[in-house]
PDB file of C-alpha atoms in Angstrom:
ATOM      1  CA  SER F   1       6.442  62.234  -6.248  1.00 70.00           C
ATOM      2  CA  SER F   2       8.464  62.401  -9.422  1.00 72.00           C
ATOM      3  CA  ASP F   3       5.328  63.444 -11.348  1.00 77.00           C
ATOM      4  CA  LEU F   4       4.958  66.585  -9.263  1.00 79.00           C
ATOM      5  CA  ASP F   5       8.676  67.097  -8.625  1.00 85.00           C
ATOM      6  CA  ILE F   6       8.085  67.382  -4.859  1.00 84.00           C
ATOM      7  CA  ASP F   7       8.589  65.236  -1.805  1.00 84.00           C
ATOM      8  CA  LEU F   8       5.286  64.146  -0.301  1.00 83.00           C
ATOM      9  CA  TYR F   9       4.965  63.610   3.437  1.00 91.00           C
ATOM     10  CA  TYR F  10       1.983  61.566   4.578  1.00 93.00           C
ATOM     11  CA  GLN F  11       1.446  61.274   8.292  1.00 93.00           C
ATOM     12  CA  ALA F  12      -0.853  60.637  11.193  1.00 91.00           C
ATOM     13  CA  ASN F  13      -0.496  63.198  13.948  1.00 89.00           C
ATOM     14  CA  ILE F  14      -2.711  64.713  16.612  1.00 89.00           C
ATOM     15  CA  TYR F  15      -4.605  66.612  13.884  1.00 89.00           C
ATOM     16  CA  GLY F  16      -5.418  63.453  11.929  1.00 94.00           C
ATOM     17  CA  ILE F  17      -4.155  61.711   8.830  1.00 95.00           C
ATOM     18  CA  ASN F  18      -2.858  64.212   6.305  1.00 95.00           C
ATOM     19  CA  PHE F  19      -0.288  65.334   3.809  1.00 94.00           C
ATOM     20  CA  ILE F  20       2.218  67.950   4.930  1.00 92.00           C
ATOM     21  CA  ASN F  21       4.713  70.022   2.996  1.00 90.00           C
ATOM     22  CA  PRO F  22       8.414  69.152   3.300  1.00 90.00           C
ATOM     23  CA  ILE F  23       9.425  72.347   5.115  1.00 93.00           C
ATOM     24  CA  ASP F  24       6.808  72.017   7.856  1.00 92.00           C
ATOM     25  CA  PHE F  25       7.555  68.321   8.215  1.00 91.00           C
ATOM     26  CA  THR F  26      11.285  68.858   8.744  1.00 91.00           C
ATOM     27  CA  ASN F  27      10.638  71.802  11.098  1.00 94.00           C
ATOM     28  CA  HIS F  28       8.527  69.592  13.380  1.00 90.00           C
ATOM     29  CA  ASN F  29      10.199  66.187  13.032  1.00 90.00           C
ATOM     30  CA  GLU F  30      13.641  64.692  13.303  1.00 91.00           C
ATOM     31  CA  THR F  31      14.600  62.069  10.751  1.00 90.00           C
ATOM     32  CA  LEU F  32      16.401  59.177  12.429  1.00 91.00           C
ATOM     33  CA  GLU F  33      16.429  56.778   9.490  1.00 92.00           C
ATOM     34  CA  GLU F  34      15.148  56.933   5.948  1.00 92.00           C
ATOM     35  CA  TYR F  35      14.309  54.118   3.540  1.00 93.00           C
ATOM     36  CA  SER F  36      13.174  53.913  -0.032  1.00 92.00           C
ATOM     37  CA  ILE F  37      11.327  51.215  -1.890  1.00 92.00           C
ATOM     38  CA  LYS F  38      10.831  50.645  -5.600  1.00 92.00           C
ATOM     39  CA  ILE F  39       7.248  49.814  -6.506  1.00 93.00           C
ATOM     40  CA  CYS F  40       5.512  49.099  -9.779  1.00 94.00           C
ATOM     41  CA  PRO F  41       3.088  51.646 -11.284  1.00 94.00           C
ATOM     42  CA  GLU F  42       0.026  49.640 -10.161  1.00 96.00           C
ATOM     43  CA  THR F  43       1.238  49.491  -6.549  1.00 96.00           C
ATOM     44  CA  ARG F  44       2.058  53.210  -6.684  1.00 93.00           C
ATOM     45  CA  LYS F  45      -1.463  53.937  -7.915  1.00 94.00           C
ATOM     46  CA  ASN F  46      -2.929  51.828  -5.090  1.00 97.00           C
ATOM     47  CA  LEU F  47      -0.702  53.598  -2.560  1.00 95.00           C
ATOM     48  CA  ILE F  48      -1.751  57.077  -3.683  1.00 93.00           C
ATOM     49  CA  ARG F  49      -5.411  55.991  -3.723  1.00 96.00           C
ATOM     50  CA  PHE F  50      -5.072  54.597  -0.176  1.00 96.00           C
ATOM     51  CA  CYS F  51      -3.441  57.803   1.062  1.00 95.00           C
ATOM     52  CA  ILE F  52      -6.107  60.037  -0.454  1.00 95.00           C
ATOM     53  CA  GLU F  53      -8.968  57.830   0.792  1.00 95.00           C
ATOM     54  CA  ASN F  54      -7.578  57.879   4.344  1.00 95.00           C
ATOM     55  CA  SER F  55      -6.528  61.512   4.410  1.00 96.00           C
ATOM     56  CA  GLY F  56      -8.678  63.505   6.823  1.00 95.00           C
ATOM     57  CA  LYS F  57      -9.462  60.625   9.168  1.00 94.00           C
ATOM     58  CA  LYS F  58      -9.058  61.458  12.830  1.00 94.00           C
ATOM     59  CA  TYR F  59      -6.086  60.463  14.967  1.00 93.00           C
ATOM     60  CA  ALA F  60      -6.731  57.538  17.346  1.00 91.00           C
ATOM     61  CA  LYS F  61      -5.689  59.198  20.608  1.00 90.00           C
ATOM     62  CA  LYS F  62      -7.262  56.541  22.860  1.00 92.00           C
ATOM     63  CA  GLN F  63      -5.553  53.810  20.881  1.00 90.00           C
ATOM     64  CA  ILE F  64      -2.162  54.949  22.210  1.00 90.00           C
ATOM     65  CA  LEU F  65      -3.398  54.145  25.712  1.00 92.00           C
ATOM     66  CA  GLY F  66      -4.707  50.816  24.385  1.00 93.00           C
ATOM     67  CA  ILE F  67      -1.271  49.914  23.006  1.00 92.00           C
ATOM     68  CA  PHE F  68       0.254  50.643  26.407  1.00 93.00           C
ATOM     69  CA  LEU F  69      -2.397  48.624  28.268  1.00 95.00           C
ATOM     70  CA  ALA F  70      -2.022  45.712  25.850  1.00 94.00           C
ATOM     71  CA  LYS F  71       1.727  45.609  26.554  1.00 92.00           C
ATOM     72  CA  VAL F  72       1.289  45.838  30.329  1.00 96.00           C
ATOM     73  CA  PHE F  73      -1.491  43.242  30.535  1.00 96.00           C
ATOM     74  CA  LYS F  74      -0.239  41.107  27.606  1.00 94.00           C
ATOM     75  CA  LEU F  75      -3.456  41.522  25.622  1.00 93.00           C
ATOM     76  CA  ASN F  76      -3.796  40.285  22.030  1.00 92.00           C
ATOM     77  CA  LYS F  77      -6.226  43.061  21.095  1.00 92.00           C
ATOM     78  CA  ASN F  78      -6.190  46.790  21.652  1.00 93.00           C
ATOM     79  CA  PRO F  79      -9.038  47.602  24.068  1.00 94.00           C
ATOM     80  CA  PHE F  80      -9.424  51.027  22.438  1.00 93.00           C
ATOM     81  CA  SER F  81      -9.237  49.939  18.811  1.00 90.00           C
ATOM     82  CA  ASP F  82     -10.981  52.217  16.343  1.00 83.00           C
ATOM     83  CA  GLY F  83     -10.502  49.832  13.446  1.00 79.00           C
ATOM     84  CA  ASP F  84      -9.808  51.757  10.256  1.00 80.00           C
ATOM     85  CA  THR F  85     -11.894  54.800  11.230  1.00 86.00           C
ATOM     86  CA  ARG F  86      -9.103  56.365  13.323  1.00 90.00           C
ATOM     87  CA  GLN F  87      -5.414  55.489  13.249  1.00 90.00           C
ATOM     88  CA  VAL F  88      -2.095  56.297  14.882  1.00 92.00           C
ATOM     89  CA  CYS F  89       1.070  56.784  12.835  1.00 92.00           C
ATOM     90  CA  SER F  90       2.423  53.256  13.246  1.00 93.00           C
ATOM     91  CA  GLU F  91      -0.955  51.673  12.472  1.00 93.00           C
ATOM     92  CA  LEU F  92      -1.213  53.779   9.321  1.00 95.00           C
ATOM     93  CA  ALA F  93       2.237  52.590   8.241  1.00 96.00           C
ATOM     94  CA  ALA F  94       1.259  48.996   9.078  1.00 96.00           C
ATOM     95  CA  HIS F  95      -1.836  49.228   6.870  1.00 95.00           C
ATOM     96  CA  ILE F  96       0.279  50.502   3.969  1.00 96.00           C
ATOM     97  CA  ILE F  97       2.899  47.782   4.470  1.00 97.00           C
ATOM     98  CA  ASN F  98       0.272  45.056   4.818  1.00 96.00           C
ATOM     99  CA  LYS F  99      -2.468  46.084   2.385  1.00 96.00           C
ATOM    100  CA  ILE F 100      -0.543  47.908  -0.324  1.00 97.00           C
ATOM    101  CA  LEU F 101       2.937  46.353  -0.241  1.00 97.00           C
ATOM    102  CA  LYS F 102       1.504  42.915   0.641  1.00 96.00           C
ATOM    103  CA  ILE F 103       4.031  42.287   3.431  1.00 96.00           C
ATOM    104  CA  GLN F 104       2.694  40.020   6.166  1.00 95.00           C
ATOM    105  CA  ILE F 105       2.551  41.513   9.667  1.00 95.00           C
ATOM    106  CA  ASP F 106       2.149  38.935  12.409  1.00 92.00           C
ATOM    107  CA  LYS F 107       0.586  41.284  14.935  1.00 92.00           C
ATOM    108  CA  ASP F 108      -2.777  42.959  15.312  1.00 92.00           C
ATOM    109  CA  LEU F 109      -2.383  46.212  13.358  1.00 92.00           C
ATOM    110  CA  ASP F 110      -4.058  48.107  16.219  1.00 92.00           C
ATOM    111  CA  LEU F 111      -1.116  47.092  18.441  1.00 93.00           C
ATOM    112  CA  VAL F 112       1.740  47.849  16.044  1.00 93.00           C
ATOM    113  CA  GLY F 113       4.117  50.485  17.366  1.00 91.00           C
ATOM    114  CA  PRO F 114       6.971  52.492  15.836  1.00 92.00           C
ATOM    115  CA  LYS F 115       9.570  49.866  16.852  1.00 94.00           C
ATOM    116  CA  ASP F 116       7.527  47.177  15.075  1.00 95.00           C
ATOM    117  CA  ILE F 117       7.465  49.254  11.887  1.00 96.00           C
ATOM    118  CA  ASN F 118      11.190  49.903  12.153  1.00 96.00           C
ATOM    119  CA  ASP F 119      11.877  46.179  12.596  1.00 96.00           C
ATOM    120  CA  ILE F 120       9.702  45.293   9.583  1.00 96.00           C
ATOM    121  CA  VAL F 121      11.445  47.830   7.370  1.00 96.00           C
ATOM    122  CA  LYS F 122      14.959  46.918   8.558  1.00 95.00           C
ATOM    123  CA  ASN F 123      14.353  43.204   8.023  1.00 94.00           C
ATOM    124  CA  ASN F 124      12.713  43.337   4.606  1.00 94.00           C
ATOM    125  CA  SER F 125      14.943  43.422   1.542  1.00 93.00           C
ATOM    126  CA  LEU F 126      12.414  45.536  -0.396  1.00 92.00           C
ATOM    127  CA  PHE F 127      13.392  48.544   1.732  1.00 95.00           C
ATOM    128  CA  ILE F 128      16.702  50.254   1.003  1.00 93.00           C
ATOM    129  CA  LYS F 129      18.234  52.434   3.692  1.00 94.00           C
ATOM    130  CA  THR F 130      18.998  55.860   2.213  1.00 91.00           C
ATOM    131  CA  TRP F 131      19.942  57.673   5.414  1.00 86.00           C
TER     132      TRP F 131
END
């Protein structure tokens, strides 16, 4: 956030959806790739609003099992979907990409995994690889 002169980390982890400070984030995570995206002020406002409104929601632990079962049994829906009330990290990213950035995702958001997010980001010219 250039306004606050700090990097903001927004995540979904076992504790729920939350913001985390840069030091704790880097101490507990390994960055494999990093991308940036330029957005207009209105989109930025909508993104921050979305993040604040969803912060504090619980992590969708059962949904991870549902993603696995959907892959094994070739299901089109996650049997343990929590909708928007609980989310996993990749679903949270999918909601931001779909709802805020208006990028179409051709998969049920409750089934989107980290590889799907990576593929979307790598194949969309709005995202610029920075690391």
